[in-house]
PDB file of C-alpha atoms and ligand atoms in Angstrom:
ATOM      1  CA  MET A 164       9.536 -30.166 -27.026  1.00  0.00           C
ATOM      2  CA  SER A 165      12.358 -27.614 -26.787  1.00  0.00           C
ATOM      3  CA  ASP A 166      12.500 -26.155 -23.213  1.00  0.00           C
ATOM      4  CA  ASP A 167      12.007 -22.620 -24.975  1.00  0.00           C
ATOM      5  CA  GLN A 168       8.891 -23.434 -26.693  1.00  0.00           C
ATOM      6  CA  PHE A 169       5.488 -24.256 -26.182  1.00  0.00           C
ATOM      7  CA  PRO A 170       4.251 -26.617 -28.967  1.00  0.00           C
ATOM      8  CA  GLU A 171       1.410 -24.356 -29.475  1.00  0.00           C
ATOM      9  CA  ALA A 172      -0.140 -21.565 -27.694  1.00  0.00           C
ATOM     10  CA  PRO A 173      -0.380 -22.585 -23.989  1.00  0.00           C
ATOM     11  CA  ALA A 174      -3.633 -23.376 -22.496  1.00  0.00           C
ATOM     12  CA  VAL A 175      -5.075 -21.201 -19.464  1.00  0.00           C
ATOM     13  CA  VAL A 176      -6.846 -23.263 -16.933  1.00  0.00           C
ATOM     14  CA  ARG A 177      -8.935 -22.528 -13.823  1.00  0.00           C
ATOM     15  CA  LEU A 178      -6.819 -23.360 -10.796  1.00  0.00           C
ATOM     16  CA  PRO A 179      -8.592 -25.079  -8.001  1.00  0.00           C
ATOM     17  CA  ARG A 180      -6.447 -23.342  -5.307  1.00  0.00           C
ATOM     18  CA  TYR A 181      -3.827 -20.548  -5.365  1.00  0.00           C
ATOM     19  CA  THR A 182      -1.927 -20.240  -2.137  1.00  0.00           C
ATOM     20  CA  LYS A 183       1.595 -19.013  -1.138  1.00  0.00           C
ATOM     21  CA  ARG A 184       2.838 -22.282  -2.374  1.00  0.00           C
ATOM     22  CA  GLU A 185       1.486 -21.661  -5.939  1.00  0.00           C
ATOM     23  CA  GLN A 186       2.681 -18.188  -5.947  1.00  0.00           C
ATOM     24  CA  ASP A 187       6.303 -19.329  -4.848  1.00  0.00           C
ATOM     25  CA  GLU A 188       6.388 -22.030  -7.559  1.00  0.00           C
ATOM     26  CA  ILE A 189       5.870 -19.189 -10.001  1.00  0.00           C
ATOM     27  CA  LEU A 190       8.009 -16.209  -8.505  1.00  0.00           C
ATOM     28  CA  GLY A 191      10.038 -17.986  -5.941  1.00  0.00           C
ATOM     29  CA  ASP A 192       9.928 -17.242  -2.259  1.00  0.00           C
ATOM     30  CA  GLY A 193      11.566 -13.781  -2.443  1.00  0.00           C
ATOM     31  CA  ASP A 194      10.571 -10.956   0.091  1.00  0.00           C
ATOM     32  CA  ASP A 195       8.807  -8.786  -2.529  1.00  0.00           C
ATOM     33  CA  PRO A 196       8.202 -10.536  -5.651  1.00  0.00           C
ATOM     34  CA  PHE A 197       5.656  -8.001  -6.923  1.00  0.00           C
ATOM     35  CA  GLY A 198       7.901  -5.087  -5.999  1.00  0.00           C
ATOM     36  CA  VAL A 199       5.108  -3.326  -3.985  1.00  0.00           C
ATOM     37  CA  ALA A 200       6.281  -4.013  -0.326  1.00  0.00           C
ATOM     38  CA  ALA A 201       7.245  -0.176   0.031  1.00  0.00           C
ATOM     39  CA  ALA A 202       3.788   0.629  -0.332  1.00  0.00           C
ATOM     40  CA  GLY A 203       3.078  -1.037   3.003  1.00  0.00           C
ATOM     41  CA  LEU A 204      -0.367  -2.294   1.998  1.00  0.00           C
ATOM     42  CA  THR A 205      -2.504  -5.290   3.221  1.00  0.00           C
ATOM     43  CA  TRP A 206      -3.932  -6.972   0.199  1.00  0.00           C
ATOM     44  CA  LEU A 207      -6.979  -9.188  -0.293  1.00  0.00           C
ATOM     45  CA  PRO A 208      -6.694 -12.824  -1.656  1.00  0.00           C
ATOM     46  CA  LYS A 209      -8.359 -13.344  -5.032  1.00  0.00           C
ATOM     47  CA  LYS A 210     -11.382 -15.641  -5.397  1.00  0.00           C
ATOM     48  CA  GLU A 211     -10.936 -17.177  -8.755  1.00  0.00           C
ATOM     49  CA  HIS A 212      -7.563 -18.166 -10.113  1.00  0.00           C
ATOM     50  CA  PHE A 213      -6.378 -18.665 -13.672  1.00  0.00           C
ATOM     51  CA  GLY A 214      -2.968 -20.388 -14.745  1.00  0.00           C
ATOM     52  CA  ILE A 215      -0.695 -21.527 -17.082  1.00  0.00           C
ATOM     53  CA  ARG A 216       1.422 -24.697 -16.596  1.00  0.00           C
ATOM     54  CA  HIS A 217       4.520 -25.603 -18.581  1.00  0.00           C
ATOM     55  CA  GLY A 218       5.177 -29.385 -17.974  1.00  0.00           C
ATOM     56  CA  ASP A 219       4.490 -30.098 -14.248  1.00  0.00           C
ATOM     57  CA  ARG A 220       5.088 -26.437 -13.320  1.00  0.00           C
ATOM     58  CA  LEU A 221       2.692 -23.530 -12.680  1.00  0.00           C
ATOM     59  CA  VAL A 222       4.353 -20.623 -14.736  1.00  0.00           C
ATOM     60  CA  ALA A 223       1.591 -17.920 -14.811  1.00  0.00           C
ATOM     61  CA  HIS A 224      -1.290 -16.683 -12.726  1.00  0.00           C
ATOM     62  CA  ALA A 225      -3.990 -14.068 -12.729  1.00  0.00           C
ATOM     63  CA  GLY A 226      -6.711 -13.720  -9.954  1.00  0.00           C
ATOM     64  CA  LEU A 227     -10.150 -12.127  -9.751  1.00  0.00           C
ATOM     65  CA  LEU A 228     -13.005 -11.130  -7.312  1.00  0.00           C
ATOM     66  CA  ARG A 229     -15.923  -8.694  -7.199  1.00  0.00           C
ATOM     67  CA  LEU A 230     -15.260  -5.546  -5.338  1.00  0.00           C
ATOM     68  CA  PRO A 231     -18.130  -3.162  -4.185  1.00  0.00           C
ATOM     69  CA  VAL A 232     -16.894   0.589  -4.878  1.00  0.00           C
ATOM     70  CA  THR A 233     -18.190   4.027  -5.348  1.00  0.00           C
ATOM     71  CA  ILE A 234     -17.126   6.036  -8.520  1.00  0.00           C
ATOM     72  CA  GLY A 235     -18.180   9.804  -7.337  1.00  0.00           C
ATOM     73  CA  ASP A 236     -21.519   9.167  -5.859  1.00  0.00           C
ATOM     74  CA  THR A 237     -22.386   6.036  -7.995  1.00  0.00           C
ATOM     75  CA  GLU A 238     -22.440   2.702  -6.050  1.00  0.00           C
ATOM     76  CA  THR A 239     -21.128  -0.096  -8.167  1.00  0.00           C
ATOM     77  CA  GLU A 240     -19.068  -3.179  -8.275  1.00  0.00           C
ATOM     78  CA  VAL A 241     -15.912  -3.921 -10.403  1.00  0.00           C
ATOM     79  CA  VAL A 242     -13.997  -7.085 -11.034  1.00  0.00           C
ATOM     80  CA  GLY A 243     -10.661  -6.561  -9.255  1.00  0.00           C
ATOM     81  CA  VAL A 244      -7.633  -8.334 -10.977  1.00  0.00           C
ATOM     82  CA  GLY A 245      -4.614  -9.181  -9.007  1.00  0.00           C
ATOM     83  CA  GLY A 246      -1.796 -11.508  -8.372  1.00  0.00           C
ATOM     84  CA  VAL A 247      -0.666 -11.316 -12.153  1.00  0.00           C
ATOM     85  CA  ALA A 248       2.501 -13.099 -12.134  1.00  0.00           C
ATOM     86  CA  VAL A 249       4.744 -14.910 -14.802  1.00  0.00           C
ATOM     87  CA  ALA A 250       7.900 -16.891 -13.820  1.00  0.00           C
ATOM     88  CA  PRO A 251      11.046 -15.049 -14.483  1.00  0.00           C
ATOM     89  CA  ASP A 252      12.355 -17.595 -16.948  1.00  0.00           C
ATOM     90  CA  ARG A 253       9.109 -17.560 -18.817  1.00  0.00           C
ATOM     91  CA  GLN A 254       8.543 -13.687 -19.026  1.00  0.00           C
ATOM     92  CA  GLY A 255       8.358 -11.664 -22.245  1.00  0.00           C
ATOM     93  CA  ARG A 256       6.619 -14.447 -24.190  1.00  0.00           C
ATOM     94  CA  GLY A 257       3.053 -13.110 -23.973  1.00  0.00           C
ATOM     95  CA  LEU A 258       1.866 -15.305 -20.929  1.00  0.00           C
ATOM     96  CA  ALA A 259       0.785 -12.374 -18.885  1.00  0.00           C
ATOM     97  CA  ARG A 260      -1.200 -11.255 -21.966  1.00  0.00           C
ATOM     98  CA  LEU A 261      -2.751 -14.818 -22.299  1.00  0.00           C
ATOM     99  CA  VAL A 262      -3.668 -15.367 -18.653  1.00  0.00           C
ATOM    100  CA  VAL A 263      -4.965 -11.789 -17.986  1.00  0.00           C
ATOM    101  CA  GLN A 264      -7.147 -12.153 -21.153  1.00  0.00           C
ATOM    102  CA  ALA A 265      -8.630 -15.520 -20.158  1.00  0.00           C
ATOM    103  CA  ALA A 266      -9.327 -13.708 -16.500  1.00  0.00           C
ATOM    104  CA  LEU A 267     -11.012 -10.883 -18.269  1.00  0.00           C
ATOM    105  CA  ASP A 268     -13.295 -13.383 -20.616  1.00  0.00           C
ATOM    106  CA  HIS A 269     -14.307 -14.910 -17.242  1.00  0.00           C
ATOM    107  CA  ALA A 270     -14.751 -11.253 -15.874  1.00  0.00           C
ATOM    108  CA  ARG A 271     -17.092 -10.586 -18.635  1.00  0.00           C
ATOM    109  CA  THR A 272     -19.483 -13.273 -17.385  1.00  0.00           C
ATOM    110  CA  MET A 273     -19.471 -11.749 -13.948  1.00  0.00           C
ATOM    111  CA  GLY A 274     -21.667  -8.790 -14.188  1.00  0.00           C
ATOM    112  CA  PRO A 275     -19.703  -5.581 -13.436  1.00  0.00           C
ATOM    113  CA  GLN A 276     -18.741  -3.318 -16.314  1.00  0.00           C
ATOM    114  CA  HIS A 277     -15.254  -2.665 -15.613  1.00  0.00           C
ATOM    115  CA  ALA A 278     -12.183  -4.543 -14.228  1.00  0.00           C
ATOM    116  CA  LEU A 279      -9.481  -2.700 -12.059  1.00  0.00           C
ATOM    117  CA  LEU A 280      -6.044  -3.450 -10.942  1.00  0.00           C
ATOM    118  CA  PHE A 281      -3.274  -1.768  -9.163  1.00  0.00           C
ATOM    119  CA  CYS A 282       0.443  -1.803 -10.295  1.00  0.00           C
ATOM    120  CA  ARG A 283       3.806  -0.289 -10.078  1.00  0.00           C
ATOM    121  CA  PRO A 284       4.160   2.722 -12.338  1.00  0.00           C
ATOM    122  CA  ALA A 285       6.727   0.824 -14.479  1.00  0.00           C
ATOM    123  CA  LEU A 286       4.094  -1.795 -15.401  1.00  0.00           C
ATOM    124  CA  VAL A 287       1.542   1.179 -16.877  1.00  0.00           C
ATOM    125  CA  PRO A 288       2.899   0.830 -20.312  1.00  0.00           C
ATOM    126  CA  LEU A 289       2.565  -3.026 -20.208  1.00  0.00           C
ATOM    127  CA  TYR A 290      -0.974  -2.927 -19.112  1.00  0.00           C
ATOM    128  CA  GLN A 291      -1.777  -0.170 -21.700  1.00  0.00           C
ATOM    129  CA  ARG A 292      -0.588  -2.393 -24.214  1.00  0.00           C
ATOM    130  CA  LEU A 293      -3.131  -4.983 -23.011  1.00  0.00           C
ATOM    131  CA  GLY A 294      -5.994  -2.336 -23.301  1.00  0.00           C
ATOM    132  CA  TRP A 295      -6.043  -1.069 -19.736  1.00  0.00           C
ATOM    133  CA  HIS A 296      -6.353   2.895 -18.880  1.00  0.00           C
ATOM    134  CA  PRO A 297      -4.523   4.648 -15.971  1.00  0.00           C
ATOM    135  CA  LEU A 298      -7.000   6.614 -13.722  1.00  0.00           C
ATOM    136  CA  GLY A 299      -6.137  10.079 -13.010  1.00  0.00           C
ATOM    137  CA  THR A 300      -8.342  10.228  -9.790  1.00  0.00           C
ATOM    138  CA  GLU A 301      -7.617   9.439  -6.173  1.00  0.00           C
ATOM    139  CA  VAL A 302      -8.492   5.960  -5.195  1.00  0.00           C
ATOM    140  CA  LEU A 303      -9.198   5.296  -1.619  1.00  0.00           C
ATOM    141  CA  VAL A 304      -8.770   1.736  -0.341  1.00  0.00           C
ATOM    142  CA  GLU A 305      -9.425   0.052   3.069  1.00  0.00           C
ATOM    143  CA  GLN A 306      -6.626  -1.045   5.253  1.00  0.00           C
ATOM    144  CA  PRO A 307      -6.803  -2.970   8.572  1.00  0.00           C
ATOM    145  CA  GLU A 308      -8.099  -1.016  11.951  1.00  0.00           C
ATOM    146  CA  SER A 309     -10.563   0.819   9.718  1.00  0.00           C
ATOM    147  CA  ARG A 310      -7.962   2.988   8.024  1.00  0.00           C
ATOM    148  CA  LEU A 311      -8.764   4.406   4.670  1.00  0.00           C
ATOM    149  CA  VAL A 312      -5.648   5.287   2.593  1.00  0.00           C
ATOM    150  CA  SER A 313      -5.047   6.872  -0.732  1.00  0.00           C
ATOM    151  CA  MET A 314      -3.750   4.189  -3.097  1.00  0.00           C
ATOM    152  CA  PRO A 315       0.000   5.119  -3.764  1.00  0.00           C
ATOM    153  CA  LEU A 316       0.204   2.662  -6.800  1.00  0.00           C
ATOM    154  CA  ARG A 317      -1.339   3.243 -10.214  1.00  0.00           C
ATOM    155  CA  THR A 318      -4.789   2.273 -10.706  1.00  0.00           C
ATOM    156  CA  MET A 319      -5.749   0.747 -14.148  1.00  0.00           C
ATOM    157  CA  VAL A 320      -9.290   0.062 -15.649  1.00  0.00           C
ATOM    158  CA  THR A 321     -10.444  -1.788 -18.590  1.00  0.00           C
ATOM    159  CA  ALA A 322     -14.079  -2.099 -19.989  1.00  0.00           C
ATOM    160  CA  LEU A 323     -15.711  -5.441 -19.796  1.00  0.00           C
ATOM    161  CA  HIS A 324     -18.735  -4.580 -21.860  1.00  0.00           C
ATOM    162  CA  ASP A 325     -19.441  -2.521 -24.831  1.00  0.00           C
ATOM    163  CA  ASN A 326     -20.295   1.185 -24.153  1.00  0.00           C
ATOM    164  CA  ALA A 327     -19.233   0.674 -20.541  1.00  0.00           C
ATOM    165  CA  TYR A 328     -18.434   4.490 -19.203  1.00  0.00           C
ATOM    166  CA  TRP A 329     -15.987   5.023 -16.317  1.00  0.00           C
ATOM    167  CA  PRO A 330     -16.669   8.667 -15.038  1.00  0.00           C
ATOM    168  CA  SER A 331     -13.598  10.565 -14.229  1.00  0.00           C
ATOM    169  CA  GLU A 332     -14.345  11.033 -10.516  1.00  0.00           C
ATOM    170  CA  PRO A 333     -12.611   9.868  -7.121  1.00  0.00           C
ATOM    171  CA  VAL A 334     -13.053   5.945  -6.389  1.00  0.00           C
ATOM    172  CA  ARG A 335     -13.313   4.291  -3.074  1.00  0.00           C
ATOM    173  CA  LEU A 336     -13.043   0.415  -2.643  1.00  0.00           C
ATOM    174  CA  PHE A 337     -15.117  -0.969   0.127  1.00  0.00           C
ATOM    175  CA  SER A 338     -12.305  -3.445   0.729  1.00  0.00           C
ATOM    176  CA  LEU A 339      -8.773  -4.191   0.961  1.00  0.00           C
ATOM    177  CA  PRO A 340      -7.133  -3.600  -2.353  1.00  0.00           C
ATOM    178  CA  MET A 341      -6.572  -6.916  -4.278  1.00  0.00           C
TER     179      MET A 341
HETATM  180  C1  COA B 672       4.490  -8.163 -15.174  1.00  0.00           C
HETATM  181  C2  COA B 672       4.643  -9.442 -15.727  1.00  0.00           C
HETATM  182  C3  COA B 672       3.382 -10.405 -15.014  1.00  0.00           C
HETATM  183  C4  COA B 672       4.771  -9.478 -17.154  1.00  0.00           C
HETATM  184  O1  COA B 672       4.514 -10.779 -17.739  1.00  0.00           O
HETATM  185  P1  COA B 672       5.284 -11.228 -19.200  1.00  0.00           P
HETATM  186  O2  COA B 672       4.689 -12.579 -19.452  1.00  0.00           O
HETATM  187  O3  COA B 672       6.509 -10.912 -19.245  1.00  0.00           O
HETATM  188  O4  COA B 672       4.325 -10.220 -20.073  1.00  0.00           O
HETATM  189  P2  COA B 672       3.824 -10.328 -21.608  1.00  0.00           P
HETATM  190  O5  COA B 672       5.052 -11.228 -22.224  1.00  0.00           O
HETATM  191  O6  COA B 672       2.625 -11.138 -21.719  1.00  0.00           O
HETATM  192  O7  COA B 672       3.786  -8.728 -22.047  1.00  0.00           O
HETATM  193  C5  COA B 672       2.570  -8.349 -22.092  1.00  0.00           C
HETATM  194  C6  COA B 672       2.614  -7.256 -23.247  1.00  0.00           C
HETATM  195  O8  COA B 672       3.319  -6.164 -22.611  1.00  0.00           O
HETATM  196  C7  COA B 672       4.293  -5.611 -23.579  1.00  0.00           C
HETATM  197  N1  COA B 672       5.172  -5.089 -22.785  1.00  0.00           N
HETATM  198  C8  COA B 672       6.233  -5.627 -21.969  1.00  0.00           C
HETATM  199  N2  COA B 672       6.893  -4.798 -21.054  1.00  0.00           N
HETATM  200  C9  COA B 672       6.534  -3.678 -21.655  1.00  0.00           C
HETATM  201  C10 COA B 672       7.021  -2.365 -21.510  1.00  0.00           C
HETATM  202  N3  COA B 672       7.935  -1.866 -20.686  1.00  0.00           N
HETATM  203  N4  COA B 672       6.287  -1.282 -22.126  1.00  0.00           N
HETATM  204  C11 COA B 672       5.311  -1.463 -23.049  1.00  0.00           C
HETATM  205  N5  COA B 672       4.953  -2.771 -23.329  1.00  0.00           N
HETATM  206  C12 COA B 672       5.446  -3.583 -22.780  1.00  0.00           C
HETATM  207  C13 COA B 672       4.571  -6.937 -24.298  1.00  0.00           C
HETATM  208  O9  COA B 672       5.415  -6.649 -25.471  1.00  0.00           O
HETATM  209  C14 COA B 672       3.211  -7.514 -24.495  1.00  0.00           C
HETATM  210  O10 COA B 672       2.751  -7.030 -25.571  1.00  0.00           O
HETATM  211  P3  COA B 672       2.388  -7.866 -26.934  1.00  0.00           P
HETATM  212  O11 COA B 672       1.813  -9.161 -26.414  1.00  0.00           O
HETATM  213  O12 COA B 672       1.513  -7.006 -27.669  1.00  0.00           O
HETATM  214  O13 COA B 672       3.751  -7.915 -27.324  1.00  0.00           O
HETATM  215  C15 COA B 672       6.049 -10.246 -14.989  1.00  0.00           C
HETATM  216  O14 COA B 672       7.168  -9.467 -15.594  1.00  0.00           O
HETATM  217  C16 COA B 672       5.905 -10.633 -13.804  1.00  0.00           C
HETATM  218  O15 COA B 672       5.479 -11.593 -13.298  1.00  0.00           O
HETATM  219  N6  COA B 672       6.523  -9.741 -12.974  1.00  0.00           N
HETATM  220  C17 COA B 672       6.716  -9.940 -11.366  1.00  0.00           C
HETATM  221  C18 COA B 672       5.368  -9.881 -10.600  1.00  0.00           C
HETATM  222  C19 COA B 672       4.598  -8.661 -10.947  1.00  0.00           C
HETATM  223  O16 COA B 672       5.140  -7.589 -10.868  1.00  0.00           O
HETATM  224  N7  COA B 672       3.185  -8.617 -11.284  1.00  0.00           N
HETATM  225  C20 COA B 672       2.626  -7.532 -11.676  1.00  0.00           C
HETATM  226  C21 COA B 672       1.348  -7.210 -10.726  1.00  0.00           C
HETATM  227  S1  COA B 672       0.474  -5.831 -11.194  1.00  0.00           S
END
């Protein structure tokens, strides 16, 4: 196998664990691999993890967990998607598309009607290409010491089921962001 090619579409697998070590394997151990440190936020670890290996090495990841939210006055749950990462030397080959798609296939079995993620403004076009939509409303998220802050990053949502409807109303997460 050439180093540049997978023999066929790479398999996405459930990962038994995803710690700092696995993240470093993908992105290296730099200070700010997601480019979001300036936002100064505390993040929630994800509960379910999907990954792509290339040989012995983990090269892509997406994580999921269920989160309670309100949209306007409506209490509901979303599937939070986070920790989307592709190794720098494997980027631009569709691995984020594959691993996020596999994570969303699982999210469709979890119950909530929508998945939600936070990203830097520069990544909005990429997620739009994957079928996500930017929210225009304020999103409040919890932070340590009972603080409630307005999310400074962009919030994107995607429907997990036919006829899912996302009202254009303010959102509040009853947790840290993921
Ligand atoms: C963001 C990241 C995950 C993207 O991974 P990737 O494997 O290079 O992405 P893909 O190759 O799967 O690209 C996904 C799609 O977005 C498209 N795309 C990429 N950059 C784009 C841009 N600037 N504008 C529009 N579309 C874009 C790709 O063409 C592809 O679409 P296609 O499959 O229809 O061709 C990767 O750059 C990364 O790990 N960055 C560091 C960590 C990070 O910032 N994670 C994001 C957390 S929200």
